[in-house]
CSV table of N, CA and C in Angstrom, one decimal:
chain,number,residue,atom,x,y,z
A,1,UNK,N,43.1,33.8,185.0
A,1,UNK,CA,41.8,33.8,184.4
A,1,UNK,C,41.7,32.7,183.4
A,2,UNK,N,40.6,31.8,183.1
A,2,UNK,CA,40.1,30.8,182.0
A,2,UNK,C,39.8,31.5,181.1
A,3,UNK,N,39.6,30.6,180.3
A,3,UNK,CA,39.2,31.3,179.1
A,3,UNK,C,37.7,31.6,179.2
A,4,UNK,N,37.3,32.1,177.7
A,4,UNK,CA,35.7,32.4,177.5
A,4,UNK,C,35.2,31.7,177.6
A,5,UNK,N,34.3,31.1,178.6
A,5,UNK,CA,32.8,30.4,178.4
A,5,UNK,C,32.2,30.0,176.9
A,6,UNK,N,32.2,31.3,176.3
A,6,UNK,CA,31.4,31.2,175.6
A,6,UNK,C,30.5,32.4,175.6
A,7,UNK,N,29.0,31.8,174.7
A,7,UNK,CA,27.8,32.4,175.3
A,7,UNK,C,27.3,32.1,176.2
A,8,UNK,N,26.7,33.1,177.2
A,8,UNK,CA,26.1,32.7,178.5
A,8,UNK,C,24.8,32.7,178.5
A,9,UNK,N,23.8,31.9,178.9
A,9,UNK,CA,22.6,31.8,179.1
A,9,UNK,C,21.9,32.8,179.5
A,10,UNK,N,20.7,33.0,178.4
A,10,UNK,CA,19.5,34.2,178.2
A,10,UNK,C,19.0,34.2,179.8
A,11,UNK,N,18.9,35.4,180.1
A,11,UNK,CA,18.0,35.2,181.4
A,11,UNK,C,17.3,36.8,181.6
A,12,UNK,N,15.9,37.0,182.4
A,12,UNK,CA,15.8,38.2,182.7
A,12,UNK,C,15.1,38.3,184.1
A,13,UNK,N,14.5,39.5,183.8
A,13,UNK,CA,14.6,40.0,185.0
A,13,UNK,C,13.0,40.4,185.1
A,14,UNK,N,12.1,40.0,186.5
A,14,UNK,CA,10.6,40.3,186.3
A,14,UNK,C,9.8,40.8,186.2
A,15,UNK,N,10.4,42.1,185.4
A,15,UNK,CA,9.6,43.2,184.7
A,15,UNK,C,10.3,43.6,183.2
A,16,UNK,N,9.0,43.8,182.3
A,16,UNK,CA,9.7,44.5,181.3
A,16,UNK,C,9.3,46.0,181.2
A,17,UNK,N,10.6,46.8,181.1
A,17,UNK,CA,11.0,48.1,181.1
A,17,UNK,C,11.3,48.9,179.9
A,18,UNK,N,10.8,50.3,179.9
A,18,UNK,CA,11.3,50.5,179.0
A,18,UNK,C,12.3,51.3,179.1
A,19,UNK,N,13.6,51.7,178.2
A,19,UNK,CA,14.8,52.2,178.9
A,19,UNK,C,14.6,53.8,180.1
A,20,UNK,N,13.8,54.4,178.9
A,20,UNK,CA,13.3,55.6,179.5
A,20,UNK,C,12.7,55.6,181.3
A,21,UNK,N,12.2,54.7,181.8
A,21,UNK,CA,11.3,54.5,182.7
A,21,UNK,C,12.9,54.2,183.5
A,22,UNK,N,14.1,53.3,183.2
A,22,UNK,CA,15.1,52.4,184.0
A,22,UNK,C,16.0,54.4,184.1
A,23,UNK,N,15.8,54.9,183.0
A,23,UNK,CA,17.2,56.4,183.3
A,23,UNK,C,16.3,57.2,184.1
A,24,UNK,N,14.7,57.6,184.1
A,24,UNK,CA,14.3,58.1,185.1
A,24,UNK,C,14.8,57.6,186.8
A,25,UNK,N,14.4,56.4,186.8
A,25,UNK,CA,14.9,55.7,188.5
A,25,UNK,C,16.3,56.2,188.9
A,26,UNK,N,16.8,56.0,188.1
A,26,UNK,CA,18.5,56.5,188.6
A,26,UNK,C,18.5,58.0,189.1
A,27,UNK,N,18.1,59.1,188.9
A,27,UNK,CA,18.7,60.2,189.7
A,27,UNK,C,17.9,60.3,191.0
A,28,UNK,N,17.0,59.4,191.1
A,28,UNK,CA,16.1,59.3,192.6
A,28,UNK,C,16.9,58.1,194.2
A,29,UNK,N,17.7,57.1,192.9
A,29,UNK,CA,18.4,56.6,193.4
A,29,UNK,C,19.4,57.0,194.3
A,30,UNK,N,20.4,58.0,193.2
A,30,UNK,CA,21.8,58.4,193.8
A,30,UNK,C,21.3,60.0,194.3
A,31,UNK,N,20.2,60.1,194.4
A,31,UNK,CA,20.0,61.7,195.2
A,31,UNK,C,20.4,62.8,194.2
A,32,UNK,N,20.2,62.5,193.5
A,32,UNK,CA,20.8,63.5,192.3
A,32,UNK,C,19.5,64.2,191.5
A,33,UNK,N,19.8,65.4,191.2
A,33,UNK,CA,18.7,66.0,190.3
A,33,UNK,C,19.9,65.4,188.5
A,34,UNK,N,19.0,64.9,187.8
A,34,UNK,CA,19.2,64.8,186.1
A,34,UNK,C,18.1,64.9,185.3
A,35,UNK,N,18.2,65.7,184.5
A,35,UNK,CA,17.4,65.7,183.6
A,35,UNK,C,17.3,64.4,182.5
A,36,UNK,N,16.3,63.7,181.9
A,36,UNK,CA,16.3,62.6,181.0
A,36,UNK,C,16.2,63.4,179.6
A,37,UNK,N,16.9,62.9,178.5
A,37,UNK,CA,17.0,63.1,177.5
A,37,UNK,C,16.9,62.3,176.4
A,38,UNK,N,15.7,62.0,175.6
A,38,UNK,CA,15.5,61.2,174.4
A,38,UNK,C,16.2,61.3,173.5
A,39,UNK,N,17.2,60.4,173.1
A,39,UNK,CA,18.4,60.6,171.8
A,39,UNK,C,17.7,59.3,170.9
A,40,UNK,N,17.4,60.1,169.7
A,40,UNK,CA,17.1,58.8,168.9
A,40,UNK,C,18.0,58.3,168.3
A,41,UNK,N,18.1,56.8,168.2
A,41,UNK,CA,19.4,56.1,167.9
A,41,UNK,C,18.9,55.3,166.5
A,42,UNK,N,19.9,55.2,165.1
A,42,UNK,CA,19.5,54.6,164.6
A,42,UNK,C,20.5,53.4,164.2
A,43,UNK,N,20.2,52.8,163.2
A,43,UNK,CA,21.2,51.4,163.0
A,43,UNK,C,20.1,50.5,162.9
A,44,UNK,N,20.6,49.0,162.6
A,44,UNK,CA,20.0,47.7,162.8
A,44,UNK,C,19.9,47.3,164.4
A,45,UNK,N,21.6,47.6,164.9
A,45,UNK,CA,21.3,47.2,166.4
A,45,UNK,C,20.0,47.9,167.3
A,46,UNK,N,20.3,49.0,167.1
A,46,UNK,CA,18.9,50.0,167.6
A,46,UNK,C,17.4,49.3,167.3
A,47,UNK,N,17.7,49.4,166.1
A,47,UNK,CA,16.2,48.8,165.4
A,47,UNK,C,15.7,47.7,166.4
A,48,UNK,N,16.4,46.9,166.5
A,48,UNK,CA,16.0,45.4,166.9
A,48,UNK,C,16.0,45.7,168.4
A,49,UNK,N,16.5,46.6,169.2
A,49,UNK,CA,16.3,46.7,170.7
A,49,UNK,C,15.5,47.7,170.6
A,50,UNK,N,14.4,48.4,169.6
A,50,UNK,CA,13.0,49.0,169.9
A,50,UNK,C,12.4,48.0,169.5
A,51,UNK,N,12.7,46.6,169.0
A,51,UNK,CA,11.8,46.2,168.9
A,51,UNK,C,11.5,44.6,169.5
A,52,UNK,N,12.3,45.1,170.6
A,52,UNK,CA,12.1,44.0,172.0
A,52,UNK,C,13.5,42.5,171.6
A,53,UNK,N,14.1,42.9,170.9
A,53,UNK,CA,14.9,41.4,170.2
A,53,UNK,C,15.9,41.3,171.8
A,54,UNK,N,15.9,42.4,172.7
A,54,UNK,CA,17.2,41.7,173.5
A,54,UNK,C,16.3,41.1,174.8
A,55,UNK,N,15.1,41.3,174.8
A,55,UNK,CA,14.2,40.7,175.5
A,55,UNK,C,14.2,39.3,176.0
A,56,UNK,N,13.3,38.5,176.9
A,56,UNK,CA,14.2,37.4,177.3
A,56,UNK,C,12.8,36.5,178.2
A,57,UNK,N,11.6,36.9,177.4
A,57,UNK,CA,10.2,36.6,178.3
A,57,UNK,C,10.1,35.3,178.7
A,58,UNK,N,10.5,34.1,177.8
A,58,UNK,CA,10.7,33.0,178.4
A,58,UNK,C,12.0,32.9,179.1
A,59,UNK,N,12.5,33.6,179.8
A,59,UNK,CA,13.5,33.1,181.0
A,59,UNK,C,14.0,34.2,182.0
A,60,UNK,N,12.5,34.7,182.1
A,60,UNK,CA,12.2,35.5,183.2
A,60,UNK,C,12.2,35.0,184.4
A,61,UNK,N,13.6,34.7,185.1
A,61,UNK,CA,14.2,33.8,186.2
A,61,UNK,C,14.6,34.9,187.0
A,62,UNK,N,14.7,36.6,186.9
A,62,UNK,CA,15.3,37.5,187.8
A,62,UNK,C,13.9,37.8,188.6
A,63,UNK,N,14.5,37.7,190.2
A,63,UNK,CA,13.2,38.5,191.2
A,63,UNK,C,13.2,39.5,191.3
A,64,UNK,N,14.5,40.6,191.3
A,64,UNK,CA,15.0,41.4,192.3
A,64,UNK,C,14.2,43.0,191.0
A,65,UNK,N,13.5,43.9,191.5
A,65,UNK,CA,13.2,44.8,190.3
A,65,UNK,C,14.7,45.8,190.1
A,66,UNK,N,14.7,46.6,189.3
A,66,UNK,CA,15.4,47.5,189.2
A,66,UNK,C,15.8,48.1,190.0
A,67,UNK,N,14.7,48.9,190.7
A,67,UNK,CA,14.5,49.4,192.1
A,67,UNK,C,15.2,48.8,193.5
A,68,UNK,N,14.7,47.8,193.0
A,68,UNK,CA,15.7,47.2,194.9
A,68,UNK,C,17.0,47.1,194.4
A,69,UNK,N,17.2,46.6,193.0
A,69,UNK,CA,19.1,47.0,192.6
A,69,UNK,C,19.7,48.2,193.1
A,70,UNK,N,18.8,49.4,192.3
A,70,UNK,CA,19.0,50.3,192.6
A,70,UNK,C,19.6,50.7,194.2
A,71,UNK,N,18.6,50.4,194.9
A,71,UNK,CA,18.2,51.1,196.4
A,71,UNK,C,19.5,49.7,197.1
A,72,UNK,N,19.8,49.0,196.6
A,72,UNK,CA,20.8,47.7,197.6
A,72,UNK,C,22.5,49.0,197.0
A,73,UNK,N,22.4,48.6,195.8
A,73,UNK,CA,23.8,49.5,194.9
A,73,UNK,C,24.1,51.0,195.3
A,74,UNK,N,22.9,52.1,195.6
A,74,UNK,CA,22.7,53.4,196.3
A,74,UNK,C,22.6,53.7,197.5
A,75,UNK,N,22.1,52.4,198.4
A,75,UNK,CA,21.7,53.0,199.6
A,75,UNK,C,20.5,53.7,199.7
A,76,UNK,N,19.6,53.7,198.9
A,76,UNK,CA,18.2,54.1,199.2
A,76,UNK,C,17.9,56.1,198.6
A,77,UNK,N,19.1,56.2,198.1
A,77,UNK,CA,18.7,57.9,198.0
A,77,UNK,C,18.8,58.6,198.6
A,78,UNK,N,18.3,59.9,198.2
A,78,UNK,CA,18.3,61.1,199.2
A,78,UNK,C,19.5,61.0,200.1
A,79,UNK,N,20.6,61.8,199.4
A,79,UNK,CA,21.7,61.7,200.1
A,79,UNK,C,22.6,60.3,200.3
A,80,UNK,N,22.0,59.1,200.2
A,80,UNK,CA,22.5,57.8,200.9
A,80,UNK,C,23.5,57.6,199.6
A,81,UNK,N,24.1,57.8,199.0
A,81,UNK,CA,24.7,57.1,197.8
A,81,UNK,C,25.9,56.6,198.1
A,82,UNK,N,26.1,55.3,197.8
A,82,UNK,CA,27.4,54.5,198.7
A,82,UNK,C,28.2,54.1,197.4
A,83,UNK,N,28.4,54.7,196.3
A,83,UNK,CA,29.0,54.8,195.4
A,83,UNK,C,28.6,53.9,194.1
């Protein structure tokens, strides 16, 4: 293995989400019943990821949504979950 790069270049993806909406998708994904649970988190880091800092609007270069990650990574649900 090389060494570290470094930092690697900001990039996103072409929707912005909010986490709650990305943990609902997942138990429809893997076929799974889960309940979602709001944990409020505090700190600086917290702070600044409610208030969009890991965000990345100018280098909104990803096509693929959540969802098709999802459904490529699960197999589509209901039952399909390929690990």
């Amino acid at each position: 293995m090389g060494s570290p790069a470094g930092r690697g270049a900001d990039l996103g993806g072409p929707e912005v989400r909010a986490f709650e909406s990305l943990a609902r998708a997942c138990p429809g994904a893997t076929g799974r019943r889960r309940a979602v649970v709001k944990v409020p988190l505090a700190g600086k880091t917290y702070r600044a990821f409610r208030a969009g800092g890991h965000l990345t609007p100018g280098h909104a270069v990803g096509k693929g949504t959540f969802e098709e990650y999802l459904s490529v990574r699960f197999g589509g649900g209901e039952g399909g979950r390929r690990g």
